[in-house]
C-alpha cells in the first residue's frame, strides 16, 4: 500500500497520542531514530514523533494488534571500582557467562573485568574536578515479554542498539542472561565519556531507547513496540522499583511504609467522604484518555470510510482496542469504587435481613398480606 492510501489517517492527533514523555533531550525526527541538534546528550527538544503516513499506519497496526512492548529499565548505579567490579561479577555469573565490551571483546576473566572497572573509575576520577560523589557506571536491563523472542535475537538487537546509542562516546558492557523466567540483557554504561560528556539520562531518553531497541528488533523480524503507557489507555502509573526498595528498607529499620496501606487509607477516605473531590491529576488523566480515545476513534472512522477490506479490518481492530482500554482512574479511585460498591451491597443485605426479621416478628402482617393477594386473585 502506498502513502497516498494511508493519507486518510488523522496524523496530528495520532502523533499527539504517541508523544514521548518530556524531561530529556532526545526525540524522533523524520520517522527515524536520530538525535536532534546538539548531538547525543546535548541540547535538543522534545516533540511528537514525525512519521510518514505509511510509518504511522504500521505503528498503529502494531499498537492496536498488541505487539509486545519492549522493556528498557535502569537497574542500578555503581560507585567506584570495587562496586563496579562486583557488578561485573554478578552479570558475568563470576566468569561463567561471556561479557561483550564496546570494543567487541568477549571477556570471561574476572581479573580482566576488575581491570576494566578500575579503568572506568580512573577516568571518572580524572574528569571529576570538584570531587563530587557520583556514579562510575549505570546499569540497564533490556528485555521482551517472556516467550515472545528468542535469546539470541534479543542479544543481537541489544548489541546493535548499544552501538547506535553509545559507541564512540561511552564505554559499555553487554551480558545475556537466560537462567531466569525469560531472557534479558544487562547493559552497563560508563557514566564518563572520554570527551568529557556525562551519561545522565532523563525520562525522555529512556523512551527514546525503548524506541531504538524496538526498531532493532523489528529489523530482525520481531514485531516489537515502544509506546508510552498513556498511548495504550493506561492511567495508573507503575509502582517504581525504587518505591518497593524504600518500602523494604524502612520496614527493616523498624518504620512502616506500606504503599498498599496508604492507597487503602486514601481510598476509604474518598469513598466515605460526604463531598469527595477528585484530585487535579485525576481530572487531567481522564481528559488525556478521552483525547487518546478520540484520536483512535477518528482513525477508525477514516479507515472505515475508504471502503477497502484491509482498512475496515484495521478499523475494527482499533475499535476493539479502544473498548478494551482500562478505566481512566488511579489506584486510589479504583479501590474507592470497590469500597463504595461493597458498602452499597452490605447496606442492601442489611435491609433485606431487617425486612425478613420484621416479617418473622410480626406474622400477622404476613398473613394479612397473603389474604389480600388471595382476594386479588
mmCIF file of N, CA, C and O in Angstrom, residues 9-90:
data_model
loop_
_atom_site.group_PDB
_atom_site.id
_atom_site.type_symbol
_atom_site.label_atom_id
_atom_site.label_comp_id
_atom_site.label_asym_id
_atom_site.label_seq_id
_atom_site.Cartn_x
_atom_site.Cartn_y
_atom_site.Cartn_z
ATOM 1 N N UNK A 9 -5.375 8.821 7.470
ATOM 2 C CA UNK A 9 -5.192 8.801 8.922
ATOM 3 C C UNK A 9 -5.061 10.219 9.476
ATOM 4 O O UNK A 9 -4.396 11.069 8.874
ATOM 5 N N UNK A 10 -5.679 10.487 10.631
ATOM 6 C CA UNK A 10 -5.540 11.801 11.285
ATOM 7 C C UNK A 10 -4.186 11.891 11.988
ATOM 8 O O UNK A 10 -4.070 11.716 13.206
ATOM 9 N N UNK A 11 -3.135 12.167 11.213
ATOM 10 C CA UNK A 11 -1.782 12.100 11.751
ATOM 11 C C UNK A 11 -1.529 13.023 12.941
ATOM 12 O O UNK A 11 -0.900 12.598 13.920
ATOM 13 N N UNK A 12 -1.987 14.296 12.911
ATOM 14 C CA UNK A 12 -1.670 15.164 14.064
ATOM 15 C C UNK A 12 -2.192 14.611 15.391
ATOM 16 O O UNK A 12 -1.467 14.625 16.394
ATOM 17 N N UNK A 13 -3.419 14.109 15.409
ATOM 18 C CA UNK A 13 -3.962 13.601 16.668
ATOM 19 C C UNK A 13 -3.282 12.305 17.082
ATOM 20 O O UNK A 13 -3.046 12.067 18.274
ATOM 21 N N UNK A 14 -2.920 11.461 16.121
ATOM 22 C CA UNK A 14 -2.194 10.231 16.458
ATOM 23 C C UNK A 14 -0.794 10.553 16.976
ATOM 24 O O UNK A 14 -0.322 9.940 17.937
ATOM 25 N N UNK A 15 -0.126 11.508 16.338
ATOM 26 C CA UNK A 15 1.207 11.887 16.798
ATOM 27 C C UNK A 15 1.162 12.417 18.236
ATOM 28 O O UNK A 15 2.044 12.137 19.043
ATOM 29 N N UNK A 16 0.108 13.169 18.558
ATOM 30 C CA UNK A 16 -0.020 13.681 19.918
ATOM 31 C C UNK A 16 -0.288 12.544 20.896
ATOM 32 O O UNK A 16 0.232 12.537 22.017
ATOM 33 N N UNK A 17 -1.092 11.563 20.476
ATOM 34 C CA UNK A 17 -1.359 10.410 21.343
ATOM 35 C C UNK A 17 -0.086 9.621 21.614
ATOM 36 O O UNK A 17 0.059 9.029 22.685
ATOM 37 N N UNK A 18 0.818 9.597 20.647
ATOM 38 C CA UNK A 18 2.055 8.827 20.791
ATOM 39 C C UNK A 18 3.224 9.679 21.262
ATOM 40 O O UNK A 18 4.370 9.210 21.300
ATOM 41 N N UNK A 19 2.962 10.933 21.627
ATOM 42 C CA UNK A 19 4.035 11.852 22.001
ATOM 43 C C UNK A 19 4.879 11.266 23.122
ATOM 44 O O UNK A 19 4.353 10.800 24.128
ATOM 45 N N UNK A 20 6.208 11.301 22.982
ATOM 46 C CA UNK A 20 7.073 10.746 24.038
ATOM 47 C C UNK A 20 7.042 11.609 25.278
ATOM 48 O O UNK A 20 6.658 12.781 25.232
ATOM 49 N N UNK A 21 7.452 11.049 26.420
ATOM 50 C CA UNK A 21 7.468 11.827 27.663
ATOM 51 C C UNK A 21 8.444 12.989 27.576
ATOM 52 O O UNK A 21 9.428 12.946 26.834
ATOM 53 N N UNK A 22 8.175 14.033 28.327
ATOM 54 C CA UNK A 22 9.122 15.144 28.430
ATOM 55 C C UNK A 22 10.112 14.833 29.542
ATOM 56 O O UNK A 22 9.993 13.854 30.252
ATOM 57 N N UNK A 23 11.088 15.702 29.673
ATOM 58 C CA UNK A 23 12.062 15.517 30.746
ATOM 59 C C UNK A 23 13.359 14.919 30.257
ATOM 60 O O UNK A 23 14.032 14.203 30.975
ATOM 61 N N UNK A 24 13.747 15.211 29.018
ATOM 62 C CA UNK A 24 15.000 14.686 28.487
ATOM 63 C C UNK A 24 15.433 15.462 27.269
ATOM 64 O O UNK A 24 14.942 16.551 27.012
ATOM 65 N N UNK A 25 16.346 14.892 26.506
ATOM 66 C CA UNK A 25 16.965 15.643 25.422
ATOM 67 C C UNK A 25 16.762 15.015 24.046
ATOM 68 O O UNK A 25 17.161 15.576 23.054
ATOM 69 N N UNK A 26 16.154 13.830 23.982
ATOM 70 C CA UNK A 26 16.105 13.119 22.717
ATOM 71 C C UNK A 26 14.685 13.083 22.166
ATOM 72 O O UNK A 26 13.709 13.186 22.881
ATOM 73 N N UNK A 27 14.570 12.892 20.876
ATOM 74 C CA UNK A 27 13.260 12.740 20.256
ATOM 75 C C UNK A 27 13.431 12.091 18.894
ATOM 76 O O UNK A 27 14.542 11.902 18.408
ATOM 77 N N UNK A 28 12.303 11.795 18.247
ATOM 78 C CA UNK A 28 12.338 11.238 16.905
ATOM 79 C C UNK A 28 12.218 12.375 15.906
ATOM 80 O O UNK A 28 11.583 13.388 16.150
ATOM 81 N N UNK A 29 12.776 12.178 14.737
ATOM 82 C CA UNK A 29 12.657 13.184 13.695
ATOM 83 C C UNK A 29 12.594 12.482 12.349
ATOM 84 O O UNK A 29 13.390 11.586 12.070
ATOM 85 N N UNK A 30 11.623 12.873 11.543
ATOM 86 C CA UNK A 30 11.526 12.323 10.197
ATOM 87 C C UNK A 30 11.291 10.828 10.167
ATOM 88 O O UNK A 30 11.624 10.163 9.206
ATOM 89 N N UNK A 31 10.705 10.291 11.252
ATOM 90 C CA UNK A 31 10.410 8.866 11.281
ATOM 91 C C UNK A 31 11.621 7.998 11.545
ATOM 92 O O UNK A 31 11.527 6.780 11.527
ATOM 93 N N UNK A 32 12.763 8.596 11.777
ATOM 94 C CA UNK A 32 13.967 7.809 12.035
ATOM 95 C C UNK A 32 14.445 8.060 13.449
ATOM 96 O O UNK A 32 14.072 9.043 14.089
ATOM 97 N N UNK A 33 15.272 7.171 13.931
ATOM 98 C CA UNK A 33 15.759 7.267 15.306
ATOM 99 C C UNK A 33 17.056 8.054 15.321
ATOM 100 O O UNK A 33 18.140 7.505 15.312
ATOM 101 N N UNK A 34 16.905 9.371 15.329
ATOM 102 C CA UNK A 34 18.078 10.239 15.306
ATOM 103 C C UNK A 34 17.994 11.228 16.459
ATOM 104 O O UNK A 34 16.925 11.582 16.923
ATOM 105 N N UNK A 35 19.172 11.719 16.856
ATOM 106 C CA UNK A 35 19.232 12.725 17.914
ATOM 107 C C UNK A 35 19.047 14.098 17.288
ATOM 108 O O UNK A 35 19.570 14.384 16.221
ATOM 109 N N UNK A 36 18.293 14.953 17.961
ATOM 110 C CA UNK A 36 18.135 16.313 17.460
ATOM 111 C C UNK A 36 19.439 17.100 17.598
ATOM 112 O O UNK A 36 20.405 16.632 18.174
ATOM 113 N N UNK A 37 19.419 18.326 17.115
ATOM 114 C CA UNK A 37 20.633 19.134 17.059
ATOM 115 C C UNK A 37 21.332 19.173 18.400
ATOM 116 O O UNK A 37 20.711 19.266 19.440
ATOM 117 N N UNK A 38 22.640 19.122 18.361
ATOM 118 C CA UNK A 38 23.431 19.185 19.583
ATOM 119 C C UNK A 38 24.143 17.893 19.890
ATOM 120 O O UNK A 38 25.000 17.849 20.751
ATOM 121 N N UNK A 39 23.790 16.805 19.164
ATOM 122 C CA UNK A 39 24.481 15.540 19.384
ATOM 123 C C UNK A 39 23.908 14.790 20.551
ATOM 124 O O UNK A 39 22.978 15.203 21.216
ATOM 125 N N UNK A 40 24.451 13.619 20.798
ATOM 126 C CA UNK A 40 23.950 12.763 21.871
ATOM 127 C C UNK A 40 24.151 13.443 23.216
ATOM 128 O O UNK A 40 25.251 13.810 23.586
ATOM 129 N N UNK A 41 23.015 13.560 23.951
ATOM 130 C CA UNK A 41 23.113 14.079 25.303
ATOM 131 C C UNK A 41 23.320 15.574 25.389
ATOM 132 O O UNK A 41 23.547 16.100 26.441
ATOM 133 N N UNK A 42 23.227 16.307 24.254
ATOM 134 C CA UNK A 42 23.456 17.752 24.309
ATOM 135 C C UNK A 42 22.301 18.476 23.627
ATOM 136 O O UNK A 42 22.049 18.292 22.447
ATOM 137 N N UNK A 43 21.623 19.310 24.384
ATOM 138 C CA UNK A 43 20.621 20.179 23.805
ATOM 139 C C UNK A 43 19.468 19.426 23.196
ATOM 140 O O UNK A 43 19.137 18.330 23.565
ATOM 141 N N UNK A 44 18.809 20.051 22.199
ATOM 142 C CA UNK A 44 17.682 19.414 21.542
ATOM 143 C C UNK A 44 16.392 19.686 22.279
ATOM 144 O O UNK A 44 16.355 20.306 23.322
ATOM 145 N N UNK A 45 15.298 19.222 21.701
ATOM 146 C CA UNK A 45 13.989 19.438 22.300
ATOM 147 C C UNK A 45 13.135 18.210 22.094
ATOM 148 O O UNK A 45 13.448 17.343 21.290
ATOM 149 N N UNK A 46 12.022 18.138 22.816
ATOM 150 C CA UNK A 46 11.135 17.001 22.738
ATOM 151 C C UNK A 46 9.895 17.401 21.960
ATOM 152 O O UNK A 46 9.272 18.417 22.235
ATOM 153 N N UNK A 47 9.524 16.623 20.983
ATOM 154 C CA UNK A 47 8.315 16.879 20.208
ATOM 155 C C UNK A 47 7.693 15.549 19.845
ATOM 156 O O UNK A 47 8.285 14.496 20.041
ATOM 157 N N UNK A 48 6.460 15.620 19.340
ATOM 158 C CA UNK A 48 5.817 14.390 18.902
ATOM 159 C C UNK A 48 6.609 13.798 17.743
ATOM 160 O O UNK A 48 7.203 14.523 16.942
ATOM 161 N N UNK A 49 6.681 12.479 17.616
ATOM 162 C CA UNK A 49 7.406 11.869 16.517
ATOM 163 C C UNK A 49 6.782 12.246 15.188
ATOM 164 O O UNK A 49 5.559 12.335 15.064
ATOM 165 N N UNK A 50 7.616 12.501 14.196
ATOM 166 C CA UNK A 50 7.132 12.840 12.861
ATOM 167 C C UNK A 50 7.299 11.604 11.992
ATOM 168 O O UNK A 50 8.409 11.228 11.634
ATOM 169 N N UNK A 51 6.198 10.961 11.667
ATOM 170 C CA UNK A 51 6.224 9.737 10.877
ATOM 171 C C UNK A 51 5.513 9.961 9.557
ATOM 172 O O UNK A 51 4.577 10.761 9.464
ATOM 173 N N UNK A 52 5.939 9.245 8.542
ATOM 174 C CA UNK A 52 5.222 9.278 7.278
ATOM 175 C C UNK A 52 3.893 8.552 7.450
ATOM 176 O O UNK A 52 3.717 7.778 8.407
ATOM 177 N N UNK A 53 2.934 8.761 6.548
ATOM 178 C CA UNK A 53 1.665 8.032 6.660
ATOM 179 C C UNK A 53 1.845 6.522 6.712
ATOM 180 O O UNK A 53 1.168 5.842 7.483
ATOM 181 N N UNK A 54 2.776 5.992 5.916
ATOM 182 C CA UNK A 54 2.998 4.542 5.923
ATOM 183 C C UNK A 54 3.567 4.087 7.261
ATOM 184 O O UNK A 54 3.169 3.044 7.798
ATOM 185 N N UNK A 55 4.508 4.864 7.808
ATOM 186 C CA UNK A 55 5.095 4.518 9.107
ATOM 187 C C UNK A 55 4.043 4.610 10.210
ATOM 188 O O UNK A 55 3.996 3.770 11.116
ATOM 189 N N UNK A 56 3.199 5.644 10.123
ATOM 190 C CA UNK A 56 2.158 5.808 11.136
ATOM 191 C C UNK A 56 1.165 4.651 11.090
ATOM 192 O O UNK A 56 0.735 4.148 12.131
ATOM 193 N N UNK A 57 0.812 4.221 9.883
ATOM 194 C CA UNK A 57 -0.125 3.102 9.768
ATOM 195 C C UNK A 57 0.492 1.827 10.354
ATOM 196 O O UNK A 57 -0.168 1.079 11.077
ATOM 197 N N UNK A 58 1.759 1.586 10.044
ATOM 198 C CA UNK A 58 2.425 0.394 10.565
ATOM 199 C C UNK A 58 2.475 0.427 12.086
ATOM 200 O O UNK A 58 2.245 -0.590 12.751
ATOM 201 N N UNK A 59 2.746 1.602 12.639
ATOM 202 C CA UNK A 59 2.788 1.730 14.103
ATOM 203 C C UNK A 59 1.398 1.518 14.693
ATOM 204 O O UNK A 59 1.245 0.829 15.714
ATOM 205 N N UNK A 60 0.396 2.093 14.052
ATOM 206 C CA UNK A 60 -0.977 1.928 14.516
ATOM 207 C C UNK A 60 -1.371 0.454 14.533
ATOM 208 O O UNK A 60 -1.987 -0.027 15.492
ATOM 209 N N UNK A 61 -1.010 -0.265 13.474
ATOM 210 C CA UNK A 61 -1.322 -1.695 13.417
ATOM 211 C C UNK A 61 -0.645 -2.449 14.559
ATOM 212 O O UNK A 61 -1.266 -3.312 15.201
ATOM 213 N N UNK A 62 0.621 -2.135 14.814
ATOM 214 C CA UNK A 62 1.323 -2.834 15.900
ATOM 215 C C UNK A 62 0.683 -2.543 17.251
ATOM 216 O O UNK A 62 0.552 -3.431 18.091
ATOM 217 N N UNK A 63 0.283 -1.287 17.462
ATOM 218 C CA UNK A 63 -0.279 -0.917 18.751
ATOM 219 C C UNK A 63 -1.620 -1.609 18.986
ATOM 220 O O UNK A 63 -1.822 -2.260 20.014
ATOM 221 N N UNK A 64 -2.553 -1.465 18.036
ATOM 222 C CA UNK A 64 -3.899 -1.995 18.272
ATOM 223 C C UNK A 64 -3.936 -3.515 18.195
ATOM 224 O O UNK A 64 -4.839 -4.144 18.767
ATOM 225 N N UNK A 65 -2.968 -4.109 17.500
ATOM 226 C CA UNK A 65 -2.896 -5.564 17.466
ATOM 227 C C UNK A 65 -1.959 -6.107 18.544
ATOM 228 O O UNK A 65 -1.609 -7.279 18.557
ATOM 229 N N UNK A 66 -1.561 -5.197 19.435
ATOM 230 C CA UNK A 66 -0.868 -5.528 20.682
ATOM 231 C C UNK A 66 0.438 -6.278 20.464
ATOM 232 O O UNK A 66 0.677 -7.346 21.030
ATOM 233 N N UNK A 67 1.298 -5.670 19.632
ATOM 234 C CA UNK A 67 2.663 -6.186 19.502
ATOM 235 C C UNK A 67 3.351 -6.087 20.859
ATOM 236 O O UNK A 67 3.081 -5.164 21.641
ATOM 237 N N UNK A 68 4.215 -7.024 21.196
ATOM 238 C CA UNK A 68 4.889 -6.989 22.507
ATOM 239 C C UNK A 68 5.641 -5.675 22.721
ATOM 240 O O UNK A 68 6.280 -5.158 21.807
ATOM 241 N N UNK A 69 5.539 -5.148 23.922
ATOM 242 C CA UNK A 69 6.207 -3.903 24.283
ATOM 243 C C UNK A 69 7.575 -4.206 24.885
ATOM 244 O O UNK A 69 7.700 -5.023 25.800
ATOM 245 N N UNK A 70 8.599 -3.536 24.368
ATOM 246 C CA UNK A 70 9.949 -3.750 24.881
ATOM 247 C C UNK A 70 10.098 -3.124 26.261
ATOM 248 O O UNK A 70 9.348 -2.214 26.635
ATOM 249 N N UNK A 71 11.062 -3.622 27.014
ATOM 250 C CA UNK A 71 11.382 -3.042 28.312
ATOM 251 C C UNK A 71 12.833 -2.581 28.323
ATOM 252 O O UNK A 71 13.732 -3.337 27.953
ATOM 253 N N UNK A 72 13.039 -1.342 28.719
ATOM 254 C CA UNK A 72 14.376 -0.801 28.975
ATOM 255 C C UNK A 72 14.301 -0.142 30.347
ATOM 256 O O UNK A 72 13.582 0.839 30.532
ATOM 257 N N UNK A 73 15.016 -0.695 31.305
ATOM 258 C CA UNK A 73 14.908 -0.221 32.685
ATOM 259 C C UNK A 73 16.296 0.039 33.261
ATOM 260 O O UNK A 73 17.195 -0.778 33.105
ATOM 261 N N UNK A 74 16.458 1.190 33.905
ATOM 262 C CA UNK A 74 17.694 1.440 34.650
ATOM 263 C C UNK A 74 17.621 0.632 35.936
ATOM 264 O O UNK A 74 16.722 0.818 36.760
ATOM 265 N N UNK A 75 18.561 -0.283 36.094
ATOM 266 C CA UNK A 75 18.502 -1.215 37.226
ATOM 267 C C UNK A 75 19.410 -0.825 38.383
ATOM 268 O O UNK A 75 19.272 -1.358 39.486
ATOM 269 N N UNK A 76 20.359 0.080 38.146
ATOM 270 C CA UNK A 76 21.221 0.466 39.253
ATOM 271 C C UNK A 76 22.346 1.393 38.817
ATOM 272 O O UNK A 76 22.547 1.654 37.628
ATOM 273 N N UNK A 77 23.073 1.890 39.812
ATOM 274 C CA UNK A 77 24.243 2.738 39.581
ATOM 275 C C UNK A 77 25.375 2.212 40.438
ATOM 276 O O UNK A 77 25.157 1.864 41.606
ATOM 277 N N UNK A 78 26.568 2.171 39.865
ATOM 278 C CA UNK A 78 27.712 1.628 40.589
ATOM 279 C C UNK A 78 28.686 2.772 40.898
ATOM 280 O O UNK A 78 28.960 3.609 40.030
ATOM 281 N N UNK A 79 29.191 2.766 42.098
ATOM 282 C CA UNK A 79 30.082 3.846 42.536
ATOM 283 C C UNK A 79 31.447 3.267 42.905
ATOM 284 O O UNK A 79 31.554 2.480 43.854
ATOM 285 N N UNK A 80 32.444 3.642 42.155
ATOM 286 C CA UNK A 80 33.802 3.218 42.438
ATOM 287 C C UNK A 80 34.153 1.884 41.804
ATOM 288 O O UNK A 80 33.292 1.113 41.378
ATOM 289 N N UNK A 81 35.465 1.608 41.748
ATOM 290 C CA UNK A 81 35.970 0.411 41.065
ATOM 291 C C UNK A 81 35.494 -0.871 41.734
ATOM 292 O O UNK A 81 35.138 -1.843 41.052
ATOM 293 N N UNK A 82 35.474 -0.894 43.060
ATOM 294 C CA UNK A 82 35.093 -2.127 43.755
ATOM 295 C C UNK A 82 33.627 -2.481 43.494
ATOM 296 O O UNK A 82 33.309 -3.637 43.194
ATOM 297 N N UNK A 83 32.767 -1.480 43.619
ATOM 298 C CA UNK A 83 31.342 -1.717 43.396
ATOM 299 C C UNK A 83 31.093 -2.157 41.950
ATOM 300 O O UNK A 83 30.314 -3.081 41.684
ATOM 301 N N UNK A 84 31.766 -1.508 41.013
ATOM 302 C CA UNK A 84 31.603 -1.861 39.603
ATOM 303 C C UNK A 84 32.124 -3.265 39.327
ATOM 304 O O UNK A 84 31.506 -4.026 38.570
ATOM 305 N N UNK A 85 33.257 -3.639 39.930
ATOM 306 C CA UNK A 85 33.793 -4.992 39.740
ATOM 307 C C UNK A 85 32.822 -6.038 40.279
ATOM 308 O O UNK A 85 32.641 -7.108 39.679
ATOM 309 N N UNK A 86 32.190 -5.734 41.409
ATOM 310 C CA UNK A 86 31.189 -6.655 41.955
ATOM 311 C C UNK A 86 30.006 -6.797 40.990
ATOM 312 O O UNK A 86 29.463 -7.894 40.811
ATOM 313 N N UNK A 87 29.631 -5.700 40.383
ATOM 314 C CA UNK A 87 28.530 -5.740 39.406
ATOM 315 C C UNK A 87 28.920 -6.577 38.196
ATOM 316 O O UNK A 87 28.124 -7.404 37.718
ATOM 317 N N UNK A 88 30.128 -6.374 37.690
ATOM 318 C CA UNK A 88 30.594 -7.196 36.566
ATOM 319 C C UNK A 88 30.606 -8.679 36.957
ATOM 320 O O UNK A 88 30.279 -9.551 36.139
ATOM 321 N N UNK A 89 30.988 -8.954 38.199
ATOM 322 C CA UNK A 89 30.973 -10.331 38.664
ATOM 323 C C UNK A 89 29.566 -10.912 38.655
ATOM 324 O O UNK A 89 29.352 -12.068 38.286
ATOM 325 N N UNK A 90 28.593 -10.077 39.025
ATOM 326 C CA UNK A 90 27.203 -10.534 39.045
ATOM 327 C C UNK A 90 26.684 -10.818 37.637
ATOM 328 O O UNK A 90 26.113 -11.881 37.380
#
